[in-house]
Coordinates of C-alpha atoms in Angstrom, one line a residue:
X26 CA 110.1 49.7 70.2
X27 CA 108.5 51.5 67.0
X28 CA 105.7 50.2 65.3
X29 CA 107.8 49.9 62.3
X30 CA 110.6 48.3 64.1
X31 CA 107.7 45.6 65.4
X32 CA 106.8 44.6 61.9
X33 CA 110.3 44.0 60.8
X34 CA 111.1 42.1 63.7
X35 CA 110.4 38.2 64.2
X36 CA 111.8 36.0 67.1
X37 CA 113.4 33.2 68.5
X38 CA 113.8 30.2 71.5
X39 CA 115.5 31.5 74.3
X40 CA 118.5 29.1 74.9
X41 CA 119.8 29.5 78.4
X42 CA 123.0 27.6 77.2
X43 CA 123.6 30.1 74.6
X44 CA 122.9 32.7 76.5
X45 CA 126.0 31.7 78.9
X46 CA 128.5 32.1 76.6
X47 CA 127.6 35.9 76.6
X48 CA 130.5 37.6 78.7
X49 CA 126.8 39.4 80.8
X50 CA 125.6 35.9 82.0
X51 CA 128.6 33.8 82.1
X52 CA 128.2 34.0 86.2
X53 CA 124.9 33.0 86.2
X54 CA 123.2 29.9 87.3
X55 CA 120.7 27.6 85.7
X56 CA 118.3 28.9 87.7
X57 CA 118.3 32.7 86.6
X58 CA 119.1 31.6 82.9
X59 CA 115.9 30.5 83.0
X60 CA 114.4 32.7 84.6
X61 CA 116.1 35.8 82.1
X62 CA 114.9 32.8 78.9
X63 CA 111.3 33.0 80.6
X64 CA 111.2 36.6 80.6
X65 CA 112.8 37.9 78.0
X66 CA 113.3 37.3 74.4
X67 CA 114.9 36.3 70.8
X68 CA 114.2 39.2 68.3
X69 CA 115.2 39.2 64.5
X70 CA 115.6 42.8 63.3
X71 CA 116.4 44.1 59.8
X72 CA 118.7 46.8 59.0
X73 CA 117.1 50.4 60.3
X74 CA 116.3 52.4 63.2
X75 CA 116.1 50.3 66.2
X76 CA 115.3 53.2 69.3
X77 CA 116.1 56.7 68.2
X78 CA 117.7 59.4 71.3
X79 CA 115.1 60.9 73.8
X80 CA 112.1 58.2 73.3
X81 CA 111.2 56.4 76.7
X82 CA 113.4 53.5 77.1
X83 CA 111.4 50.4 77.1
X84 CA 113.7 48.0 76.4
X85 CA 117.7 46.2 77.2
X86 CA 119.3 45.1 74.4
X87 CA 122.0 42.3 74.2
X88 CA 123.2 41.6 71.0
X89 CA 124.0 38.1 69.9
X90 CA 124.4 38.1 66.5
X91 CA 125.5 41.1 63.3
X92 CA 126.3 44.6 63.9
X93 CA 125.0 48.0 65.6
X94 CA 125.8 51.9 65.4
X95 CA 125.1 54.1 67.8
X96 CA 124.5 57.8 67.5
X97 CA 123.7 61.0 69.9
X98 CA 122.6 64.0 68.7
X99 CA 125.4 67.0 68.3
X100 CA 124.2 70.6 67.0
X101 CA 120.7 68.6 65.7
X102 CA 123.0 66.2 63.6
X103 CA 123.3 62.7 64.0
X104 CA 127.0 61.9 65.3
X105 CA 127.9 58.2 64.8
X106 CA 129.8 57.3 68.4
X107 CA 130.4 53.6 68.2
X108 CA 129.6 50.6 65.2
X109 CA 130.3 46.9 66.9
X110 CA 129.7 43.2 65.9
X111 CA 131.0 42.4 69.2
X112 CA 129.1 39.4 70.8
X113 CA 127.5 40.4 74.6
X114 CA 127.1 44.1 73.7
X115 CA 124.4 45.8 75.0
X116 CA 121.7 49.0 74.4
X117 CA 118.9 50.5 75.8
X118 CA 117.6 50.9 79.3
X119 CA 120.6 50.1 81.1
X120 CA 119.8 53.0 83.9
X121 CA 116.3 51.3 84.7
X122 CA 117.6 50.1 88.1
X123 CA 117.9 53.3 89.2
X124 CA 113.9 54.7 88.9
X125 CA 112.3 57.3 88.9
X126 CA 114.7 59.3 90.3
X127 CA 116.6 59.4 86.2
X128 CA 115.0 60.2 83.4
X129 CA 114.1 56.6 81.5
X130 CA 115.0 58.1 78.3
X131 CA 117.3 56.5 75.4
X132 CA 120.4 58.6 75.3
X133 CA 121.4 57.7 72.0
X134 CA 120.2 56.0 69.0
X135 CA 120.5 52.7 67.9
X136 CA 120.7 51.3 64.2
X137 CA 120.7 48.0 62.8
X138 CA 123.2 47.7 60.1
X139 CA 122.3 44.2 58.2
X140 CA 120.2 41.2 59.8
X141 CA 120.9 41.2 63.5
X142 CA 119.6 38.8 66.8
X143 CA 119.1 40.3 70.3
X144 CA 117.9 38.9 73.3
X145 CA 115.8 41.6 74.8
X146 CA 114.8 42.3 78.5
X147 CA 112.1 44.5 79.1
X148 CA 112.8 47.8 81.0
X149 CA 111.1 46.5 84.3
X150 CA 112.3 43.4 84.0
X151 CA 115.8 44.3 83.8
X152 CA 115.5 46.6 86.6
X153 CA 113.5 44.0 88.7
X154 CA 116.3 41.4 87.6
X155 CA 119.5 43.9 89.1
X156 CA 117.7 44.6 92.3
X157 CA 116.6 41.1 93.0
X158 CA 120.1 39.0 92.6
X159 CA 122.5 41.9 92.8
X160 CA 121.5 44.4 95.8
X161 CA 124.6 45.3 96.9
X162 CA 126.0 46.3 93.2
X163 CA 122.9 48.0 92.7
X164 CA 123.5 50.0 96.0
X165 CA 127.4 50.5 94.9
X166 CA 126.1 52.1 91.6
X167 CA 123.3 53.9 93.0
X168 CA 125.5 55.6 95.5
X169 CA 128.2 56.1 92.6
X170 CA 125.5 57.4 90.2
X171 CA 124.1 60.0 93.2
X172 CA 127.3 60.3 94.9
X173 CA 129.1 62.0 91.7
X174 CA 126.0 64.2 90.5
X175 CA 125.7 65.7 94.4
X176 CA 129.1 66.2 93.8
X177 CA 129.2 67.8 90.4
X178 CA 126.3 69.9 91.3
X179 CA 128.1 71.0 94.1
X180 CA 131.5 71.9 92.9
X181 CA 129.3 73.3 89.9
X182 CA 127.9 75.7 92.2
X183 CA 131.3 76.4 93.6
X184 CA 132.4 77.4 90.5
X185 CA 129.7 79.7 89.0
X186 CA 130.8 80.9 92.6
X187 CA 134.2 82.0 92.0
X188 CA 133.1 83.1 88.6
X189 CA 131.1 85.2 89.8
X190 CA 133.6 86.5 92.7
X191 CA 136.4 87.2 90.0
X192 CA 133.6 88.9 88.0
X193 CA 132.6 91.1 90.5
X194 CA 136.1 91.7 91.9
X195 CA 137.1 92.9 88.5
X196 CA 133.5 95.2 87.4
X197 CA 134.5 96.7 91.4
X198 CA 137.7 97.9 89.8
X199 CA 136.1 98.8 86.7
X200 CA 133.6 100.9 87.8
X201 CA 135.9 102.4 90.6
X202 CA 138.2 104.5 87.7
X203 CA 135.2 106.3 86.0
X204 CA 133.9 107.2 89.3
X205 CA 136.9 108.2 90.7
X206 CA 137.6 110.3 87.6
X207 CA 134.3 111.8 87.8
X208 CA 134.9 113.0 91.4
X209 CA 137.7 114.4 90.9
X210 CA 136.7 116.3 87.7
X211 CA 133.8 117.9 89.7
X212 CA 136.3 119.0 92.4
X213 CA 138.1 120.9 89.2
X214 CA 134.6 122.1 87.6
X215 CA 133.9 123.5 91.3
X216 CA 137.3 125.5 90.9
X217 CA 136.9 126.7 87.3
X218 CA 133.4 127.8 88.1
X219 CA 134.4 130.2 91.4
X220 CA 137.5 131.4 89.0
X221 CA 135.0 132.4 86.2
X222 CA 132.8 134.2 88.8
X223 CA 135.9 136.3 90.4
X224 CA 136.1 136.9 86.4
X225 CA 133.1 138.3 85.7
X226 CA 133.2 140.2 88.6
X227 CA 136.4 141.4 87.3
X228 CA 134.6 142.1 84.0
X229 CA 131.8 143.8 85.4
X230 CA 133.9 146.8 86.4
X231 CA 134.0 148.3 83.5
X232 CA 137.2 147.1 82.0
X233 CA 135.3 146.0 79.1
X234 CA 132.5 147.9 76.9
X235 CA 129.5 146.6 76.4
X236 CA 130.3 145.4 72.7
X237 CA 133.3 143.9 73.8
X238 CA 131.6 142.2 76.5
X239 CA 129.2 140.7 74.0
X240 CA 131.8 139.8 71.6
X241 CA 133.5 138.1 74.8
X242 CA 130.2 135.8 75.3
X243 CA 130.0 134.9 71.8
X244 CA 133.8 134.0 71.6
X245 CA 133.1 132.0 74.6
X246 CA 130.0 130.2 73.0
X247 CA 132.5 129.8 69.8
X248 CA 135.2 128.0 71.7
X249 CA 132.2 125.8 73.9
X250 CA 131.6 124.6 70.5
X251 CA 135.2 124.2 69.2
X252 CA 135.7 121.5 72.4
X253 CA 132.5 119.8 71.6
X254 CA 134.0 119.5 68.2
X255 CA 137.7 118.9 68.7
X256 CA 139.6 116.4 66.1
X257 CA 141.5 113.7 68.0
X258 CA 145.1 114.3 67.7
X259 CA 147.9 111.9 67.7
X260 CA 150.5 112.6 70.5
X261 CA 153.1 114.4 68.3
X262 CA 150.4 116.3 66.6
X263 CA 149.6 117.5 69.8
X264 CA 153.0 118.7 70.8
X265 CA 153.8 120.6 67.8
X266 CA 150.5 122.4 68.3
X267 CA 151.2 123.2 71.9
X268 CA 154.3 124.3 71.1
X269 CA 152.8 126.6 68.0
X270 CA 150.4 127.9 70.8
X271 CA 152.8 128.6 73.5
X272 CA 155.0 130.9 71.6
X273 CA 152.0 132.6 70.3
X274 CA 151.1 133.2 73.9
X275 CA 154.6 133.9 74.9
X276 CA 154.6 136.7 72.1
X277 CA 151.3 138.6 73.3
X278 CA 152.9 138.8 76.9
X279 CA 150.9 136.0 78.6
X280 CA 152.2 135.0 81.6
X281 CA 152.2 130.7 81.9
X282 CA 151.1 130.9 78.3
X283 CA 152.6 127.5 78.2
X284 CA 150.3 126.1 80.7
X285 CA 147.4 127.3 78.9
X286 CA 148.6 125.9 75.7
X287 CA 147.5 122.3 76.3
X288 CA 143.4 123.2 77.1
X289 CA 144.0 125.2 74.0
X290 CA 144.7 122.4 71.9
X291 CA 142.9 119.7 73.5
X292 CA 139.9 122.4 72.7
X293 CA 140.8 122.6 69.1
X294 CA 141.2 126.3 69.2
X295 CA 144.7 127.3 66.6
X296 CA 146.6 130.6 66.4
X297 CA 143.8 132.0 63.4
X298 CA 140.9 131.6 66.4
X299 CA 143.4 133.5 68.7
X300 CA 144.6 136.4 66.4
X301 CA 140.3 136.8 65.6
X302 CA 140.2 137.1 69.6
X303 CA 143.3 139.8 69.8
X304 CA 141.7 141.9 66.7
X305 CA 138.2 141.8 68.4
X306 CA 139.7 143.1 71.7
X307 CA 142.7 145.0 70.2
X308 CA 142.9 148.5 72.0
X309 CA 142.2 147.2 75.3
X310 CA 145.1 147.1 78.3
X311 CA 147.3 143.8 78.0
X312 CA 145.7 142.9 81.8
X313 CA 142.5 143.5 80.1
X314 CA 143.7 141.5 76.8
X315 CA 145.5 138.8 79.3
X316 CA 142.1 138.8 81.7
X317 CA 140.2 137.7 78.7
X318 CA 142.4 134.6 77.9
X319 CA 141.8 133.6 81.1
X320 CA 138.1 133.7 81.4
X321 CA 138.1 131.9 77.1
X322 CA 140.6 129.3 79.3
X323 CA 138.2 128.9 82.3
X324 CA 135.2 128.4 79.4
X325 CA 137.7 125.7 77.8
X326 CA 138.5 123.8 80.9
X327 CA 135.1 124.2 82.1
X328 CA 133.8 122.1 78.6
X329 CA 136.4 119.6 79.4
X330 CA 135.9 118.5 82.6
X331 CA 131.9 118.2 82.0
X332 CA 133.3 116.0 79.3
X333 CA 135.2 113.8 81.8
X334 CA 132.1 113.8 83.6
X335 CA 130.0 112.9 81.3
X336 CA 132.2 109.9 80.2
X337 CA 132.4 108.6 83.3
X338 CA 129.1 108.2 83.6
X339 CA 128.3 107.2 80.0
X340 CA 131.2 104.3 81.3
X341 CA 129.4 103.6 84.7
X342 CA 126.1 102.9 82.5
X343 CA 127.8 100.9 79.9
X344 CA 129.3 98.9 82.7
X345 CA 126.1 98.4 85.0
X346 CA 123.9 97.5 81.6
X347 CA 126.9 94.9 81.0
X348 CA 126.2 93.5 84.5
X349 CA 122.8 93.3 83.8
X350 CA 122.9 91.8 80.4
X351 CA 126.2 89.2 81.7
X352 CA 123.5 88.1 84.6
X353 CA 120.0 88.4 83.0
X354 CA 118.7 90.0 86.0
X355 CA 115.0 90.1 85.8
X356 CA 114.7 88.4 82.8
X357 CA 113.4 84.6 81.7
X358 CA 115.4 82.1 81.9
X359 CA 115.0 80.8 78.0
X360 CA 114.3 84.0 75.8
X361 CA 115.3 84.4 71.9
X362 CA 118.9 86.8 72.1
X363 CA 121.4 88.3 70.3
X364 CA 124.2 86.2 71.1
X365 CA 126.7 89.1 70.2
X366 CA 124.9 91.3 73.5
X367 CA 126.1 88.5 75.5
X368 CA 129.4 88.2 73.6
X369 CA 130.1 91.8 74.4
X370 CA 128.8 92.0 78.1
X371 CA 131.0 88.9 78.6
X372 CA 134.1 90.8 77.5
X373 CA 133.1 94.2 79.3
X374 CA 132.9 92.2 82.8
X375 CA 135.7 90.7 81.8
X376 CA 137.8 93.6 80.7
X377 CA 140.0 93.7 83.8
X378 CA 140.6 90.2 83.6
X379 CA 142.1 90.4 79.9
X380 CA 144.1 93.0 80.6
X381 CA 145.8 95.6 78.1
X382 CA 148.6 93.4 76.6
X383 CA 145.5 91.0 74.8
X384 CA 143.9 92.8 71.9
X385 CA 140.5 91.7 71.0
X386 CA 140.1 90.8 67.7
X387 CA 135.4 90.7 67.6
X388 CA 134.6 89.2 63.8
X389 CA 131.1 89.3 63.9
X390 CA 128.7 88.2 61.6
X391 CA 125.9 90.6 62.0
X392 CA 123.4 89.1 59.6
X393 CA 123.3 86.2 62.3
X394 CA 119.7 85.9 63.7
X395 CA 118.8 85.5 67.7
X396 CA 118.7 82.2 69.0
X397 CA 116.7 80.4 71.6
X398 CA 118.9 80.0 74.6
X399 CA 119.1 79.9 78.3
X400 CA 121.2 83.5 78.0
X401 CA 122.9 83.6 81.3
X402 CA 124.4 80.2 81.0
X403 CA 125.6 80.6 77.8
X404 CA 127.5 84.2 79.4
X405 CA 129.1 81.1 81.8
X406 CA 130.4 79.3 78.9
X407 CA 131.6 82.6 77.0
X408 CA 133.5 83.3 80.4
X409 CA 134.6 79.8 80.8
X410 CA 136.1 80.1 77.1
X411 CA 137.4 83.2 77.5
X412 CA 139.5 82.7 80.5
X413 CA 140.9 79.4 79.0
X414 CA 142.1 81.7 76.3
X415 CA 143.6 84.3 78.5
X416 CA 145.5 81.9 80.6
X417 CA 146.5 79.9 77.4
X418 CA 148.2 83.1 76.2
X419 CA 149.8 84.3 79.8
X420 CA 148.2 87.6 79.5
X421 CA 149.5 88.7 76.0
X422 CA 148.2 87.8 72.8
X423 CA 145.6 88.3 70.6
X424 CA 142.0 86.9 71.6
X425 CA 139.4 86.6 68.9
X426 CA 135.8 86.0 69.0
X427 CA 134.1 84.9 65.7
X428 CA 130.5 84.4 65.1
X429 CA 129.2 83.0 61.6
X430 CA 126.1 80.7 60.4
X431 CA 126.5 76.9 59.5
X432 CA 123.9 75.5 57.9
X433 CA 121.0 75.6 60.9
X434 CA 123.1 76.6 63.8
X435 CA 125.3 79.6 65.3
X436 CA 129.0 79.0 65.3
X437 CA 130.5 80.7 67.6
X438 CA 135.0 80.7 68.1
X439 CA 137.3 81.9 70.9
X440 CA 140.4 81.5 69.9
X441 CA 143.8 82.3 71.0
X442 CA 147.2 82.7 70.0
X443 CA 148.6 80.2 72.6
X444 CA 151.1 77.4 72.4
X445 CA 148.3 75.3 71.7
X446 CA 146.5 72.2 73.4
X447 CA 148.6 69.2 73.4
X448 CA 147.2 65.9 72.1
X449 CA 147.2 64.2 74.8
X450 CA 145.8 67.0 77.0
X451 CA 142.9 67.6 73.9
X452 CA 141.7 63.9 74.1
X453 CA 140.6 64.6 77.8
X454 CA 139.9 68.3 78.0
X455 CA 136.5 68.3 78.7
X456 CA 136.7 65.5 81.4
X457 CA 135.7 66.6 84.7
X458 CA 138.2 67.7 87.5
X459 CA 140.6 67.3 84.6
X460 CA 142.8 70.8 84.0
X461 CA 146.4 71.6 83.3
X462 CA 146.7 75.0 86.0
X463 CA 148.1 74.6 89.6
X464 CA 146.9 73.5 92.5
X465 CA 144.0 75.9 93.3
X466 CA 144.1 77.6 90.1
X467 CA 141.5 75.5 88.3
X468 CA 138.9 73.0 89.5
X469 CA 138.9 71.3 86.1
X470 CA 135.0 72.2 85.7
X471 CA 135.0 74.7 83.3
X472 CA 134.8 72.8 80.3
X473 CA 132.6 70.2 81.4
X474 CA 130.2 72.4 83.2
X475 CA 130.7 74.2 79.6
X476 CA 129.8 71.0 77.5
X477 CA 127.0 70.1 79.1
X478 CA 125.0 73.7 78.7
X479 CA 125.9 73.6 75.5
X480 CA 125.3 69.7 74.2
X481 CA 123.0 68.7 76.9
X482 CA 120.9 71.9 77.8
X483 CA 121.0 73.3 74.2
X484 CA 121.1 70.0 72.3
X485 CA 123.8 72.1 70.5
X486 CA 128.3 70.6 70.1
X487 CA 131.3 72.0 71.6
X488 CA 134.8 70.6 70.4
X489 CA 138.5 72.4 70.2
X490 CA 140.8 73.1 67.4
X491 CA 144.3 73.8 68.0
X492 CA 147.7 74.1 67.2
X493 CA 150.5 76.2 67.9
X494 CA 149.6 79.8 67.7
X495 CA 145.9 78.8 67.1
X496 CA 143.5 77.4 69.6
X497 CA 139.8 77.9 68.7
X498 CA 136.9 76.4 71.2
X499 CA 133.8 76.2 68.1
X500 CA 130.1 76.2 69.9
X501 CA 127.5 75.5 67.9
X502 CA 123.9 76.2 68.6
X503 CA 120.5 75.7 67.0
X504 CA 118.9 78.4 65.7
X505 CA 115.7 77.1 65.8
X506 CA 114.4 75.5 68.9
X507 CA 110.9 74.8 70.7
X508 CA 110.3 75.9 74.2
X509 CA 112.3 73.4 76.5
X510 CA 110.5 70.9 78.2
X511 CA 110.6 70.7 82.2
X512 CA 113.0 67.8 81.9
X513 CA 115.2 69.7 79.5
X514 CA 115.9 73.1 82.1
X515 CA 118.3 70.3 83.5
X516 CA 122.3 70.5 82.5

């Protein structure tokens, strides 16, 4: 008890009688009445703080006379969870039977809300007490209390497991298209490149002058740097010019002008780049003229295909950075972030999941400083949310991730445009093994495992909004925090 609870408290006799009519002791006998009147006490307490959340718990609490609220701690705010006058209720060190093996820690906070009694039990003495004249419920409870953790930590496991399998299934498929598009673009930059050596060869005969030849080189640097700079083009844009192009070809007596058309235009080259080309060359043999068209064409595909290339690649290192930022490989376990890097690396590795018929909607508030977190278990929640979402919406919808600051913490929404959570279903929703998907679809973990990283882990609040049309999951995190203490690296 605090030292400013001590002076405000005074107490009482012990009346074994009285202490029978409370629905804990009706069983007992006279015997262990007064033996629980011997060792414990009648306290007197004034309204105020009585034990306040996280301080060692020292003491049971019975109340027998006024009224209590209790509290926990949500997003470093006091959240007011129960307020009672009911007779026999009790607070306090309730888990003391159990050891060492728990942390003896008040989970809550209690408050005194006008004159109240208690009879109080010291923590040893309660737990002393439970093992003494009830050993087998203590046994039940003990095997309850480890029973369901081993459990949960298990099927915890199982499920960062398949996580983690989906995850990898789908950054698999991911990275297989750019590479696959990269190999085959290198198979077509091999075969441009031995067609522009038979051209030069062809060149080098003789068919062109030297200041043609030059003028060649520089029209080929010219159109290098026409694909580097090409506008993007909507599909009917597009079109028209390939259509534009193709005559143009179809005039000057190229033969499968209209296959060359579409490098053309993909280049950004237009009929004034091609008429400077004719007019620089004009005089030479049509072969010569056509020759030439070919080797600017080989130049052009050449460009595009080390393009491709180089996109692929740039995807293949966006994606393996994702990886590494989604699973914090080689890096601390509690570290100051960005949460929007693991926002984003969330939805990269997720990409495949969400599919193409679910925009993403990010409304980020970038002035948002980094938080102290445990980074890689807040990516499990982010994945937790997110596939919620996407199943919510059957694959088509709009998912939106919104980040914003609320007075000293990080808000963070994924919502969805769903059917929506139904009341009955949203009073329970982040009970464990409870979930709403088929048999074998869902282990109904999620959105505990969820909860408790972010209440329990980050001392931050989780809760869900929804109706039809608009479900939003609202995380909120501190934005200030000291380093964790070794008890508090525990979900």
């Amino acid at each position: 008890m605090t030292e400013d609870i001590a002076t405000r408290a005074s107490h009482g006799v012990c009346d074994p009688d009285e202490l029978r009519t409370l629905f804990l002791f009706e069983k007992l006998d006279d015997e262990q009445l007064a033996w629980l009147c011997a060792d414990g006490k009648i306290e007197y307490l004034e309204p105020g703080p009585v034990f306040h959340e996280g301080d060692p718990a020292t003491c049971f609490y019975v109340l027998m006379d006024g009224e209590v609220r209790i509290t926990k701690l949500s997003g470093g705010t006091e959240i007011e969870v129960n307020r009672t006058d009911h007779k026999g209720v009790y607070s306090g060190a309730w888990t003391a039977y159990l050891g060492d093996a728990v942390e003896q820690n008040y989970t809550g906070s209690m408050y005194v809300t006008r004159s109240s009694r208690f009879f109080v039990l010291d923590a040893g003495t309660f737990a002393r007490m439970m093992r003494e004249w009830f050993p087998m419920a203590v046994h039940l409870l003990e095997g309850a209390f480890y029973g369901n953790r081993t459990t949960n930590q298990r099927l915890a496991e199982r499920e960062r497991l398949l996580a983690l399998g989906s995850l990898s299934a789908g950054l698999t498929h991911e990275l297989n298209n750019p590479a696959a598009a990269a190999v085959r673009a290198t198979s077509g930059l091999r075969e441009r490149v031995a067609g522009m050596r038979h051209k030069l060869a062809m060149m080098a005969q003789g068919k062109f002058s030297p200041e043609v030849l030059l003028t060649l080189v520089r029209l080929q640097e010219e159109a290098a740097e026409k694909v580097a700079k090409a506008p993007e083009l909507t599909t009917m844009e597009a079109s028209d010019r390939e259509e534009t192009l193709g005559e143009w070809f179809e005039d000057h007596d190229i033969s499968g002008g209209w296959d060359l058309a579409p490098n053309f235009v993909q280049a950004g080259i237009d009929v004034d780049w091609l008429e400077t080309v004719h007019g620089t060359l004009e005089g030479c043999a049509d072969k010569t003229f056509e020759g030439a068209i070919r080797w600017l064409n080989y130049t052009i595909e050449t460009e595009l295909l080390m393009n491709e290339i180089a996109d692929s690649t740039a995807r293949i290192s966006t994606l393996v950075g994702a990886a590494k930022q989604y699973s914090q490989m080689d890096r601390a376990p509690f570290q100051v972030v960005d949460l929007h890097e693991l926002l984003d690396s969330t939805l990269v590795m997720m990409g495949r999941k969400i599919g193409d018929e679910i925009k993403v909607v990010k409304d980020y508030d970038r002035d948002l400083p980094q938080i102290p977190c445990y980074a890689a278990e807040l990516n499990q929640v982010w994945t937790n949310l997110i596939d919620n979402a996407v199943y919510a919406m059957n694959g088509k919808g709009t998912l939106t991730v919104r980040t914003y600051q609320e007075s000293d913490c990080a808000a963070i929404e994924i919502g969805d445009t769903g059917p929506g959570v139904p009341d009955e279903v949203l009073r329970r929703i982040f009970e464990p093994f409870f979930t709403t998907k088929p048999v074998g679809e869902g282990t109904g973990l999620g959105l505990d495992i969820s909860f408790r990283i972010v209440v329990n882990k980050h001392n931050g609040d989780i809760r869900v909004e929804s109706e039809p049309g608009n479900t939003r999951f609202i995380v909120r995190l501190p934005l200030h925090r000291e380093n964790p203490t070794p008890e508090e690296t525990h979900a």
